[in-house]
């Protein structure tokens, strides 16, 4: 997450971005030496960047926000940003060390078209049962990680509904993630819609973008030990919740 925020914050052509992606390329290199073919498809390399570019528009459409179309400047910026960013990534040498920026969507319409094409792509026809199982397990870890990071144990059902609400239905089905509770999902969409509409039409522009604040907060976290500390914190919260519930029950009985 910190890498993606840094790429947006610094820009796709910044030295900081190039240095960070060089580090990731080295990690990829270690992977493809053990698993040849892992980084051989250029179009797969575009998936994450297109998803980042289109997610805000997707979220607005999911919740039915009044404004669902990005400003023309944003529409022009994202294809350029994505093309420059993906050009730093390369396929493995056995596939020519090609730039992932090759044939990147050049316009906003192409970004949008590529996003929906990805959702409808018949992945199931090109994956083995083992790969499908690994995909489903990875998706579950992703959802649970989100819930652990943002919600105490007794509220994690809300976190699950939030993330499932905004994951495209094709992806939910493909990764066997299940469906969000329809009532809670509708309430979540209503809250997010109000957030968008109020910020778009009633409030003045913030002096500091939300992303800058969020990135600053994450930068204070030691990500190498974050999982341990979050689990410890959630364990204490769950213990306190159970103790409070027990005390309340005893109080009612007495």
Coordinates of N, CA and C in Angstrom, one line a residue:
X1 N 0.8 -1.2 0.0 CA 0.0 0.0 0.0 C 0.9 1.3 0.0
X2 N 2.0 1.2 0.8 CA 2.8 2.4 0.9 C 3.4 2.7 -0.5
X3 N 3.8 1.7 -1.2 CA 4.4 1.9 -2.6 C 3.4 2.6 -3.5
X4 N 2.2 2.1 -3.5 CA 1.2 2.7 -4.4 C 0.9 4.1 -4.1
X5 N 0.8 4.4 -2.8 CA 0.6 5.8 -2.4 C 1.8 6.7 -2.7
X6 N 3.0 6.1 -2.6 CA 4.2 6.9 -3.0 C 4.2 7.2 -4.5
X7 N 3.8 6.2 -5.3 CA 3.8 6.4 -6.7 C 2.8 7.6 -7.1
X8 N 1.7 7.6 -6.4 CA 0.8 8.7 -6.7 C 1.3 10.0 -6.2
X9 N 1.9 10.0 -5.0 CA 2.3 11.2 -4.3 C 3.5 11.8 -5.0
X10 N 4.5 11.0 -5.4 CA 5.7 11.5 -6.0 C 5.5 11.7 -7.5
X11 N 4.7 10.9 -8.1 CA 4.5 10.9 -9.6 C 5.3 9.8 -10.3
X12 N 4.9 9.4 -11.4 CA 5.4 8.2 -12.1 C 6.8 8.4 -12.6
X13 N 7.3 9.7 -12.8 CA 8.6 9.9 -13.4 C 9.6 10.3 -12.3
X14 N 9.2 10.4 -11.1 CA 10.1 10.9 -10.0 C 11.2 9.8 -9.7
X15 N 12.3 10.3 -9.3 CA 13.4 9.4 -8.9 C 13.0 8.4 -7.7
X16 N 12.2 8.9 -6.8 CA 11.7 8.1 -5.7 C 10.9 6.9 -6.2
X17 N 10.1 7.2 -7.2 CA 9.2 6.1 -7.8 C 10.1 5.1 -8.5
X18 N 11.0 5.6 -9.3 CA 11.9 4.7 -10.0 C 12.7 3.8 -9.1
X19 N 13.2 4.4 -8.0 CA 14.0 3.6 -7.0 C 13.1 2.5 -6.3
X20 N 11.9 2.9 -6.0 CA 11.0 1.9 -5.3 C 10.7 0.8 -6.2
X21 N 10.4 1.1 -7.5 CA 10.0 0.0 -8.4 C 11.2 -0.8 -8.8
X22 N 12.4 -0.3 -8.8 CA 13.6 -1.0 -9.0 C 13.8 -2.1 -7.8
X23 N 13.4 -1.7 -6.6 CA 13.4 -2.7 -5.5 C 12.4 -3.8 -5.8
X24 N 11.3 -3.4 -6.3 CA 10.2 -4.4 -6.5 C 10.6 -5.4 -7.7
X25 N 11.3 -4.8 -8.7 CA 11.8 -5.6 -9.8 C 12.8 -6.7 -9.3
X26 N 13.6 -6.3 -8.3 CA 14.5 -7.3 -7.7 C 13.8 -8.4 -7.0
X27 N 12.7 -8.0 -6.3 CA 11.9 -9.1 -5.7 C 11.3 -10.0 -6.7
X28 N 10.8 -9.4 -7.8 CA 10.2 -10.2 -8.9 C 11.2 -11.1 -9.5
X29 N 12.5 -10.6 -9.6 CA 13.5 -11.4 -10.2 C 13.8 -12.7 -9.3
X30 N 13.7 -12.5 -8.0 CA 13.9 -13.7 -7.2 C 12.7 -14.7 -7.3
X31 N 11.5 -14.2 -7.6 CA 10.4 -15.1 -7.8 C 10.5 -15.8 -9.1
X32 N 10.8 -15.1 -10.2 CA 10.7 -15.8 -11.5 C 11.9 -16.8 -11.7
X33 N 12.9 -16.6 -10.9 CA 14.0 -17.6 -10.9 C 13.5 -19.0 -10.4
X34 N 12.6 -18.9 -9.4 CA 12.0 -20.1 -8.8 C 10.8 -20.6 -9.6
X35 N 10.0 -19.6 -10.1 CA 8.8 -19.9 -10.8 C 8.8 -19.3 -12.2
X36 N 9.5 -19.9 -13.1 CA 9.5 -19.3 -14.5 C 8.1 -19.1 -15.0
X37 N 7.9 -17.9 -15.7 CA 6.6 -17.7 -16.3 C 5.7 -16.8 -15.5
X38 N 6.1 -16.5 -14.2 CA 5.3 -15.8 -13.3 C 5.1 -14.3 -13.8
X39 N 6.1 -13.7 -14.4 CA 6.0 -12.4 -14.8 C 6.3 -12.3 -16.3
X40 N 5.5 -13.0 -17.1 CA 5.7 -13.1 -18.5 C 4.6 -12.4 -19.3
X41 N 3.5 -12.0 -18.7 CA 2.4 -11.4 -19.5 C 2.4 -9.9 -19.2
X42 N 2.6 -9.1 -20.3 CA 2.6 -7.7 -20.1 C 1.2 -7.1 -19.7
X43 N 0.1 -7.7 -20.3 CA -1.2 -7.1 -19.9 C -1.5 -7.4 -18.5
X44 N -1.1 -8.5 -17.9 CA -1.3 -8.8 -16.5 C -0.6 -7.8 -15.6
X45 N 0.5 -7.3 -16.1 CA 1.3 -6.3 -15.3 C 0.6 -4.9 -15.3
X46 N -0.4 -4.7 -16.1 CA -1.1 -3.5 -16.1 C -2.3 -3.5 -15.2
X47 N -2.7 -4.7 -14.7 CA -3.9 -4.8 -14.0 C -4.0 -3.9 -12.8
X48 N -3.0 -4.0 -11.9 CA -3.0 -3.2 -10.7 C -3.1 -1.7 -10.9
X49 N -2.3 -1.2 -11.9 CA -2.2 0.2 -12.1 C -3.5 0.7 -12.7
X50 N -4.1 0.0 -13.6 CA -5.4 0.3 -14.2 C -6.5 0.3 -13.1
X51 N -6.4 -0.7 -12.2 CA -7.3 -0.7 -11.0 C -7.2 0.5 -10.1
X52 N -6.0 0.9 -9.8 CA -5.8 2.1 -9.0 C -6.3 3.3 -9.7
X53 N -6.1 3.4 -11.0 CA -6.6 4.6 -11.8 C -8.1 4.7 -11.8
X54 N -8.8 3.5 -11.9 CA -10.2 3.6 -12.1 C -11.0 3.4 -10.8
X55 N -10.3 3.0 -9.7 CA -11.1 2.6 -8.5 C -12.1 3.7 -8.0
X56 N -11.6 5.0 -8.0 CA -12.5 6.0 -7.5 C -13.8 6.1 -8.3
X57 N -13.6 6.0 -9.6 CA -14.8 6.1 -10.5 C -15.7 4.9 -10.3
X58 N -15.0 3.7 -10.2 CA -15.8 2.5 -9.9 C -16.6 2.6 -8.6
X59 N -15.9 3.1 -7.5 CA -16.6 3.2 -6.3 C -17.8 4.2 -6.4
X60 N -17.6 5.3 -7.1 CA -18.7 6.3 -7.2 C -19.9 5.6 -8.0
X61 N -19.6 4.8 -8.9 CA -20.7 4.1 -9.7 C -21.4 3.1 -8.8
X62 N -20.6 2.4 -8.0 CA -21.2 1.4 -7.1 C -22.2 2.0 -6.2
X63 N -21.8 3.2 -5.6 CA -22.7 3.8 -4.6 C -23.7 4.7 -5.2
X64 N -23.6 5.0 -6.5 CA -24.6 5.9 -7.1 C -24.3 7.4 -6.8
X65 N -23.1 7.8 -6.7 CA -22.8 9.2 -6.4 C -23.3 10.1 -7.5
X66 N -23.6 11.3 -7.1 CA -24.1 12.3 -8.1 C -23.1 12.5 -9.2
X67 N -21.8 12.7 -8.8 CA -20.7 12.9 -9.8 C -20.0 11.6 -10.0
X68 N -20.1 11.0 -11.2 CA -19.4 9.7 -11.5 C -18.4 9.8 -12.5
X69 N -18.1 11.0 -13.1 CA -17.1 11.1 -14.1 C -16.0 12.0 -13.6
X70 N -14.8 11.6 -13.8 CA -13.6 12.4 -13.3 C -13.5 13.7 -14.1
X71 N -12.9 14.7 -13.4 CA -12.6 15.9 -14.1 C -11.7 15.6 -15.3
X72 N -11.9 16.4 -16.4 CA -11.1 16.1 -17.6 C -9.6 16.1 -17.4
X73 N -9.1 16.9 -16.5 CA -7.7 16.9 -16.2 C -7.2 15.6 -15.5
X74 N -8.1 15.0 -14.7 CA -7.8 13.7 -14.1 C -7.9 12.6 -15.2
X75 N -8.8 12.7 -16.1 CA -8.9 11.8 -17.2 C -7.7 11.8 -18.1
X76 N -7.1 13.0 -18.2 CA -5.9 13.1 -19.1 C -4.7 12.6 -18.3
X77 N -4.7 12.8 -17.0 CA -3.5 12.5 -16.2 C -3.2 11.0 -15.9
X78 N -4.3 10.3 -15.7 CA -4.2 8.9 -15.3 C -3.5 8.0 -16.4
X79 N -3.9 8.1 -17.6 CA -3.3 7.3 -18.6 C -1.8 7.6 -18.8
X80 N -1.4 8.9 -18.7 CA 0.0 9.2 -18.7 C 0.7 8.7 -17.5
X81 N 0.2 8.9 -16.4 CA 0.8 8.4 -15.1 C 1.0 6.9 -15.2
X82 N -0.1 6.2 -15.6 CA 0.0 4.7 -15.7 C 1.0 4.2 -16.7
X83 N 1.1 4.8 -17.8 CA 2.0 4.4 -18.9 C 3.4 4.6 -18.4
X84 N 3.7 5.8 -17.8 CA 5.1 6.0 -17.3 C 5.4 5.1 -16.1
X85 N 4.4 4.8 -15.3 CA 4.7 4.0 -14.1 C 5.0 2.6 -14.6
X86 N 4.2 2.0 -15.4 CA 4.4 0.6 -15.8 C 5.6 0.4 -16.7
X87 N 6.1 1.5 -17.2 CA 7.3 1.4 -18.0 C 8.5 1.0 -17.2
X88 N 8.4 1.3 -15.9 CA 9.5 0.9 -15.0 C 9.6 -0.6 -14.7
X89 N 8.5 -1.3 -14.9 CA 8.4 -2.7 -14.6 C 8.8 -3.5 -15.9
X90 N 9.4 -4.7 -15.7 CA 9.8 -5.5 -16.9 C 9.4 -6.9 -16.7
X91 N 9.2 -7.6 -17.8 CA 9.0 -9.1 -17.7 C 10.3 -9.8 -17.5
X92 N 10.2 -11.1 -17.2 CA 11.5 -11.8 -17.0 C 12.3 -12.0 -18.3
X93 N 13.6 -12.2 -18.2 CA 14.5 -12.2 -19.4 C 14.0 -13.3 -20.4
X94 N 13.4 -14.4 -19.9 CA 13.0 -15.4 -20.9 C 11.9 -14.9 -21.8
X95 N 11.3 -13.8 -21.4 CA 10.2 -13.2 -22.2 C 10.6 -11.8 -22.7
X96 N 11.9 -11.6 -22.8 CA 12.5 -10.5 -23.5 C 12.6 -9.2 -22.7
X97 N 12.4 -9.3 -21.3 CA 12.5 -8.2 -20.5 C 11.8 -7.0 -21.0
X98 N 10.5 -7.3 -21.5 CA 9.7 -6.2 -22.1 C 9.2 -5.3 -21.0
X99 N 9.0 -4.0 -21.4 CA 8.4 -3.0 -20.5 C 6.9 -3.3 -20.4
X100 N 6.4 -3.3 -19.1 CA 4.9 -3.4 -18.9 C 4.2 -2.2 -19.4
X101 N 4.9 -1.2 -19.8 CA 4.2 0.0 -20.3 C 3.8 -0.1 -21.8
X102 N 4.3 -1.2 -22.5 CA 3.9 -1.4 -23.9 C 2.4 -1.5 -24.1
X103 N 1.9 -0.6 -25.0 CA 0.5 -0.6 -25.3 C -0.4 -0.3 -24.1
X104 N 0.1 0.4 -23.2 CA -0.8 0.8 -22.1 C -1.9 1.7 -22.6
X105 N -3.1 1.7 -22.0 CA -4.2 2.5 -22.4 C -3.8 4.0 -22.5
X106 N -4.1 4.6 -23.7 CA -3.6 6.0 -23.9 C -4.6 7.1 -23.6
X107 N -5.9 6.7 -23.4 CA -6.9 7.6 -23.1 C -7.7 7.1 -21.9
X108 N -8.5 8.0 -21.3 CA -9.4 7.6 -20.2 C -10.4 6.5 -20.6
X109 N -10.9 6.7 -21.8 CA -11.9 5.7 -22.3 C -11.2 4.3 -22.5
X110 N -10.0 4.3 -22.9 CA -9.2 3.0 -23.0 C -9.0 2.4 -21.6
X111 N -8.7 3.3 -20.6 CA -8.5 2.8 -19.2 C -9.8 2.1 -18.7
X112 N -10.9 2.8 -19.0 CA -12.2 2.3 -18.5 C -12.5 1.0 -19.3
X113 N -12.3 0.9 -20.5 CA -12.5 -0.3 -21.3 C -11.7 -1.5 -20.8
X114 N -10.4 -1.2 -20.5 CA -9.5 -2.2 -20.1 C -9.9 -2.7 -18.7
X115 N -10.4 -1.8 -17.8 CA -10.9 -2.2 -16.5 C -12.0 -3.3 -16.6
X116 N -13.0 -3.0 -17.4 CA -14.1 -3.9 -17.5 C -13.8 -5.1 -18.3
X117 N -12.8 -5.0 -19.2 CA -12.4 -6.2 -20.0 C -11.7 -7.2 -19.0
X118 N -11.0 -6.6 -18.0 CA -10.3 -7.5 -17.0 C -11.4 -8.2 -16.2
X119 N -12.5 -7.6 -15.8 CA -13.5 -8.2 -15.0 C -14.1 -9.4 -15.8
X120 N -14.3 -9.3 -17.1 CA -15.0 -10.3 -17.8 C -14.1 -11.3 -18.5
X121 N -12.8 -11.2 -18.2 CA -11.8 -12.1 -18.8 C -12.0 -13.5 -18.3
X122 N -12.1 -14.6 -19.1 CA -12.3 -15.9 -18.6 C -11.1 -16.6 -18.0
X123 N -10.7 -16.1 -16.8 CA -9.6 -16.6 -16.1 C -9.8 -18.1 -15.8
X124 N -11.0 -18.5 -15.5 CA -11.2 -19.9 -15.1 C -10.8 -20.9 -16.2
X125 N -10.9 -20.5 -17.4 CA -10.5 -21.4 -18.5 C -9.0 -21.6 -18.6
X126 N -8.2 -20.7 -18.0 CA -6.8 -20.8 -18.1 C -6.1 -21.1 -16.8
X127 N -6.8 -21.5 -15.8 CA -6.2 -21.8 -14.5 C -6.5 -23.2 -14.1
X128 N -5.6 -23.8 -13.3 CA -5.8 -25.2 -12.8 C -6.6 -25.1 -11.5
X129 N -7.1 -26.3 -11.1 CA -7.8 -26.3 -9.8 C -6.9 -25.8 -8.6
X130 N -5.6 -26.2 -8.7 CA -4.7 -25.7 -7.6 C -4.6 -24.2 -7.6
X131 N -4.4 -23.6 -8.8 CA -4.3 -22.2 -9.0 C -5.6 -21.5 -8.5
X132 N -6.7 -22.1 -8.8 CA -8.0 -21.5 -8.3 C -8.0 -21.5 -6.8
X133 N -7.6 -22.6 -6.2 CA -7.6 -22.7 -4.7 C -6.6 -21.6 -4.1
X134 N -5.4 -21.5 -4.7 CA -4.5 -20.5 -4.2 C -5.0 -19.1 -4.3
X135 N -5.7 -18.9 -5.4 CA -6.4 -17.6 -5.6 C -7.4 -17.3 -4.6
X136 N -8.2 -18.3 -4.3 CA -9.3 -18.1 -3.3 C -8.7 -17.8 -1.9
X137 N -7.6 -18.6 -1.6 CA -7.0 -18.4 -0.3 C -6.3 -17.0 -0.2
X138 N -5.7 -16.6 -1.3 CA -5.0 -15.3 -1.3 C -6.1 -14.2 -1.1
X139 N -7.2 -14.3 -1.8 CA -8.3 -13.3 -1.6 C -8.8 -13.3 -0.2
X140 N -8.9 -14.4 0.4 CA -9.4 -14.4 1.8 C -8.4 -13.8 2.7
X141 N -7.1 -14.0 2.5 CA -6.1 -13.3 3.3 C -6.2 -11.8 3.1
X142 N -6.4 -11.4 1.9 CA -6.6 -10.0 1.6 C -7.7 -9.3 2.4
X143 N -8.9 -10.0 2.3 CA -10.1 -9.5 3.0 C -9.8 -9.5 4.5
X144 N -9.3 -10.6 5.0 CA -9.0 -10.7 6.5 C -8.0 -9.7 6.9
X145 N -7.0 -9.4 6.1 CA -6.0 -8.4 6.4 C -6.6 -7.0 6.6
X146 N -7.5 -6.7 5.6 CA -8.3 -5.4 5.7 C -9.1 -5.3 7.0
X147 N -9.8 -6.4 7.3 CA -10.6 -6.4 8.5 C -9.8 -6.3 9.8
X148 N -8.6 -7.0 9.8 CA -7.8 -7.0 11.0 C -7.2 -5.6 11.2
X149 N -6.8 -4.9 10.1 CA -6.2 -3.6 10.2 C -7.1 -2.5 10.7
X150 N -8.4 -2.6 10.2 CA -9.3 -1.5 10.5 C -10.4 -1.7 11.5
X151 N -10.6 -3.0 11.9 CA -11.8 -3.3 12.8 C -11.4 -4.2 13.9
X152 N -11.9 -4.0 15.1 CA -11.8 -5.0 16.2 C -12.6 -6.3 15.8
X153 N -12.3 -7.4 16.4 CA -12.9 -8.6 16.0 C -14.4 -8.6 16.0
X154 N -15.0 -8.0 17.0 CA -16.5 -8.0 17.0 C -17.2 -7.1 16.0
X155 N -16.4 -6.4 15.2 CA -16.9 -5.5 14.1 C -16.4 -5.9 12.8
X156 N -15.7 -7.0 12.7 CA -15.0 -7.3 11.4 C -16.0 -7.8 10.3
X157 N -17.2 -8.1 10.7 CA -18.2 -8.4 9.7 C -18.6 -7.2 8.9
X158 N -18.4 -6.0 9.5 CA -18.7 -4.8 8.8 C -17.6 -4.5 7.8
X159 N -16.3 -4.8 8.2 CA -15.2 -4.6 7.3 C -15.3 -5.5 6.1
X160 N -15.7 -6.8 6.4 CA -15.9 -7.7 5.3 C -17.0 -7.2 4.3
X161 N -18.1 -6.7 4.8 CA -19.1 -6.2 3.9 C -18.6 -5.0 3.1
X162 N -17.8 -4.2 3.8 CA -17.3 -3.0 3.0 C -16.5 -3.4 1.8
X163 N -15.5 -4.3 2.1 CA -14.6 -4.6 1.0 C -15.3 -5.5 -0.1
X164 N -16.3 -6.3 0.3 CA -17.0 -7.1 -0.7 C -17.9 -6.3 -1.5
X165 N -18.4 -5.2 -0.9 CA -19.3 -4.3 -1.6 C -18.6 -3.6 -2.8
X166 N -17.3 -3.4 -2.7 CA -16.6 -2.6 -3.7 C -15.7 -3.5 -4.6
X167 N -15.6 -4.8 -4.3 CA -15.0 -5.7 -5.2 C -16.0 -6.1 -6.3
X168 N -15.6 -6.0 -7.6 CA -16.5 -6.4 -8.7 C -17.1 -7.8 -8.5
X169 N -18.4 -7.9 -8.8 CA -19.0 -9.2 -8.6 C -18.4 -10.4 -9.3
X170 N -17.8 -10.1 -10.5 CA -17.1 -11.2 -11.2 C -15.9 -11.7 -10.4
X171 N -15.2 -10.8 -9.8 CA -14.1 -11.2 -8.9 C -14.5 -11.9 -7.7
X172 N -15.6 -11.5 -7.1 CA -16.1 -12.2 -5.9 C -16.5 -13.6 -6.3
X173 N -17.1 -13.8 -7.4 CA -17.5 -15.1 -7.8 C -16.3 -16.0 -8.1
X174 N -15.4 -15.4 -8.9 CA -14.2 -16.1 -9.3 C -13.3 -16.6 -8.1
X175 N -13.2 -15.8 -7.1 CA -12.4 -16.1 -6.0 C -13.2 -16.7 -4.8
X176 N -14.4 -17.0 -5.1 CA -15.3 -17.7 -4.1 C -15.3 -16.9 -2.8
X177 N -15.5 -15.6 -2.9 CA -15.4 -14.7 -1.7 C -16.8 -14.5 -1.0
X178 N -17.8 -15.0 -1.7 CA -19.1 -14.8 -1.1 C -19.7 -13.4 -1.4
X179 N -20.9 -13.1 -0.9 CA -21.5 -11.8 -1.1 C -21.7 -11.1 0.2
X180 N -21.7 -9.7 0.1 CA -21.9 -8.9 1.3 C -23.4 -9.1 1.7
X181 N -23.6 -8.9 3.0 CA -25.0 -8.8 3.5 C -25.7 -7.7 2.8
X182 N -26.8 -7.9 2.2 CA -27.4 -6.9 1.3 C -27.9 -5.7 2.0
X183 N -28.4 -5.8 3.2 CA -28.8 -4.6 4.0 C -27.6 -3.8 4.4
X184 N -26.6 -4.4 5.0 CA -25.5 -3.7 5.4 C -24.8 -3.0 4.2
X185 N -24.7 -3.8 3.1 CA -24.1 -3.3 1.9 C -24.8 -2.0 1.4
X186 N -26.2 -2.0 1.4 CA -26.9 -0.8 1.0 C -26.6 0.4 1.9
X187 N -26.5 0.1 3.2 CA -26.2 1.2 4.2 C -24.8 1.7 4.0
X188 N -23.9 0.8 3.7 CA -22.5 1.2 3.4 C -22.5 2.1 2.1
X189 N -23.2 1.7 1.1 CA -23.2 2.5 -0.1 C -23.9 3.9 0.1
X190 N -24.9 3.9 1.0 CA -25.5 5.2 1.3 C -24.6 6.1 2.0
X191 N -23.8 5.6 3.0 CA -22.9 6.4 3.7 C -21.8 7.0 2.8
X192 N -21.2 6.1 1.9 CA -20.2 6.5 1.0 C -20.7 7.5 0.0
X193 N -21.9 7.3 -0.5 CA -22.5 8.2 -1.4 C -22.7 9.6 -0.8
X194 N -23.1 9.7 0.4 CA -23.3 10.9 1.1 C -21.9 11.6 1.3
X195 N -20.9 10.8 1.6 CA -19.5 11.4 1.7 C -19.1 12.0 0.4
X196 N -19.3 11.3 -0.7 CA -18.9 11.9 -2.0 C -19.7 13.1 -2.3
X197 N -21.0 13.1 -2.2 CA -21.8 14.2 -2.6 C -21.6 15.4 -1.7
X198 N -21.4 15.2 -0.4 CA -21.2 16.4 0.5 C -19.8 17.0 0.1
X199 N -18.8 16.2 -0.1 CA -17.5 16.7 -0.5 C -17.5 17.4 -1.8
X200 N -18.3 16.8 -2.8 CA -18.3 17.3 -4.1 C -19.0 18.7 -4.2
X201 N -20.1 18.8 -3.5 CA -21.0 19.9 -3.7 C -21.2 20.9 -2.6
X202 N -20.8 20.5 -1.3 CA -21.1 21.4 -0.2 C -19.8 21.9 0.5
X203 N -18.8 21.1 0.6 CA -17.6 21.5 1.3 C -16.6 22.1 0.4
X204 N -15.8 23.0 0.9 CA -14.7 23.6 0.1 C -13.6 22.6 0.0
X205 N -12.8 22.8 -1.0 CA -11.6 21.8 -1.2 C -10.7 21.9 0.1
X206 N -10.3 20.7 0.5 CA -9.4 20.7 1.7 C -8.0 21.3 1.4
X207 N -7.4 21.9 2.4 CA -6.1 22.5 2.2 C -5.0 21.4 2.0
X208 N -5.3 20.2 2.5 CA -4.4 19.1 2.3 C -5.2 17.9 1.8
X209 N -4.8 17.3 0.8 CA -5.5 16.1 0.3 C -5.6 15.0 1.3
X210 N -6.7 14.2 1.3 CA -6.8 13.1 2.3 C -5.7 12.1 2.1
X211 N -5.2 11.9 0.9 CA -4.2 10.9 0.6 C -2.9 11.3 1.3
X212 N -2.6 12.6 1.4 CA -1.4 13.1 2.0 C -1.4 12.7 3.5
X213 N -2.6 13.0 4.1 CA -2.7 12.7 5.6 C -2.6 11.2 5.8
X214 N -3.3 10.4 5.0 CA -3.3 9.0 5.1 C -2.0 8.4 4.9
X215 N -1.2 8.9 4.0 CA 0.1 8.4 3.7 C 1.0 8.7 4.9
X216 N 0.9 9.9 5.5 CA 1.6 10.3 6.6 C 1.4 9.4 7.8
X217 N 0.1 9.0 8.0 CA -0.2 8.1 9.1 C 0.4 6.7 8.9
X218 N 0.3 6.2 7.7 CA 0.9 4.9 7.4 C 2.4 4.9 7.6
X219 N 3.0 6.1 7.2 CA 4.5 6.2 7.3 C 5.0 6.0 8.7
X220 N 4.1 6.3 9.7 CA 4.5 6.2 11.1 C 4.5 4.7 11.6
X221 N 4.0 3.8 10.8 CA 3.8 2.4 11.2 C 5.0 1.6 10.6
X222 N 5.6 0.8 11.5 CA 6.6 -0.1 11.1 C 6.0 -1.3 10.4
X223 N 5.9 -1.3 9.1 CA 5.1 -2.4 8.4 C 5.7 -3.8 8.6
X224 N 7.0 -3.8 9.0 CA 7.6 -5.2 9.2 C 7.0 -5.9 10.4
X225 N 6.5 -5.1 11.4 CA 6.0 -5.6 12.6 C 4.5 -5.3 12.8
X226 N 3.9 -4.7 11.8 CA 2.5 -4.3 11.9 C 1.6 -5.4 12.2
X227 N 1.7 -6.6 11.5 CA 0.8 -7.7 11.8 C 0.8 -8.1 13.2
X228 N 2.0 -8.2 13.8 CA 2.1 -8.7 15.2 C 1.4 -7.7 16.1
X229 N 1.7 -6.4 15.9 CA 1.1 -5.4 16.8 C -0.4 -5.3 16.6
X230 N -0.9 -5.4 15.4 CA -2.3 -5.4 15.2 C -3.0 -6.5 15.8
X231 N -2.5 -7.7 15.6 CA -3.1 -8.9 16.3 C -3.1 -8.8 17.8
X232 N -2.0 -8.2 18.4 CA -2.0 -8.0 19.8 C -3.0 -7.0 20.2
X233 N -3.2 -5.9 19.5 CA -4.2 -4.9 19.8 C -5.6 -5.5 19.7
X234 N -5.8 -6.2 18.6 CA -7.2 -6.8 18.4 C -7.5 -7.8 19.5
X235 N -6.5 -8.6 19.9 CA -6.7 -9.5 21.0 C -7.1 -8.9 22.3
X236 N -6.5 -7.7 22.6 CA -6.8 -7.0 23.8 C -8.2 -6.4 23.7
X237 N -8.6 -5.9 22.5 CA -9.9 -5.3 22.3 C -11.0 -6.4 22.4
X238 N -10.7 -7.6 21.9 CA -11.7 -8.7 21.9 C -11.9 -9.1 23.4
X239 N -10.7 -9.2 24.1 CA -10.8 -9.6 25.5 C -11.6 -8.6 26.3
X240 N -11.4 -7.3 26.1 CA -12.1 -6.3 26.8 C -13.6 -6.3 26.5
X241 N -13.9 -6.6 25.2 CA -15.3 -6.6 24.8 C -16.0 -7.8 25.5
X242 N -15.4 -9.0 25.5 CA -16.0 -10.1 26.1 C -16.2 -9.9 27.6
X243 N -15.2 -9.3 28.3 CA -15.2 -9.0 29.7 C -16.4 -8.0 30.0
X244 N -16.5 -7.0 29.1 CA -17.6 -6.0 29.3 C -19.0 -6.7 29.1
X245 N -19.1 -7.5 28.1 CA -20.3 -8.2 27.9 C -20.7 -9.1 29.0
X246 N -19.7 -9.8 29.6 CA -19.9 -10.7 30.8 C -20.4 -9.9 32.0
X247 N -19.7 -8.7 32.2 CA -20.1 -7.9 33.3 C -21.5 -7.3 33.2
X248 N -21.9 -7.0 31.9 CA -23.2 -6.5 31.7 C -24.2 -7.6 31.9
X249 N -23.9 -8.8 31.5 CA -24.8 -9.9 31.7 C -25.0 -10.2 33.2
X250 N -23.9 -10.2 33.9 CA -24.0 -10.4 35.4 C -24.8 -9.3 36.1
X251 N -24.6 -8.1 35.6 CA -25.4 -7.0 36.2 C -26.9 -7.1 35.9
X252 N -27.2 -7.6 34.7 CA -28.6 -7.8 34.4 C -29.2 -8.9 35.3
X253 N -28.5 -10.0 35.4 CA -29.0 -11.1 36.2 C -29.1 -10.7 37.7
X254 N -28.1 -10.0 38.2 CA -28.2 -9.6 39.6 C -29.3 -8.5 39.8

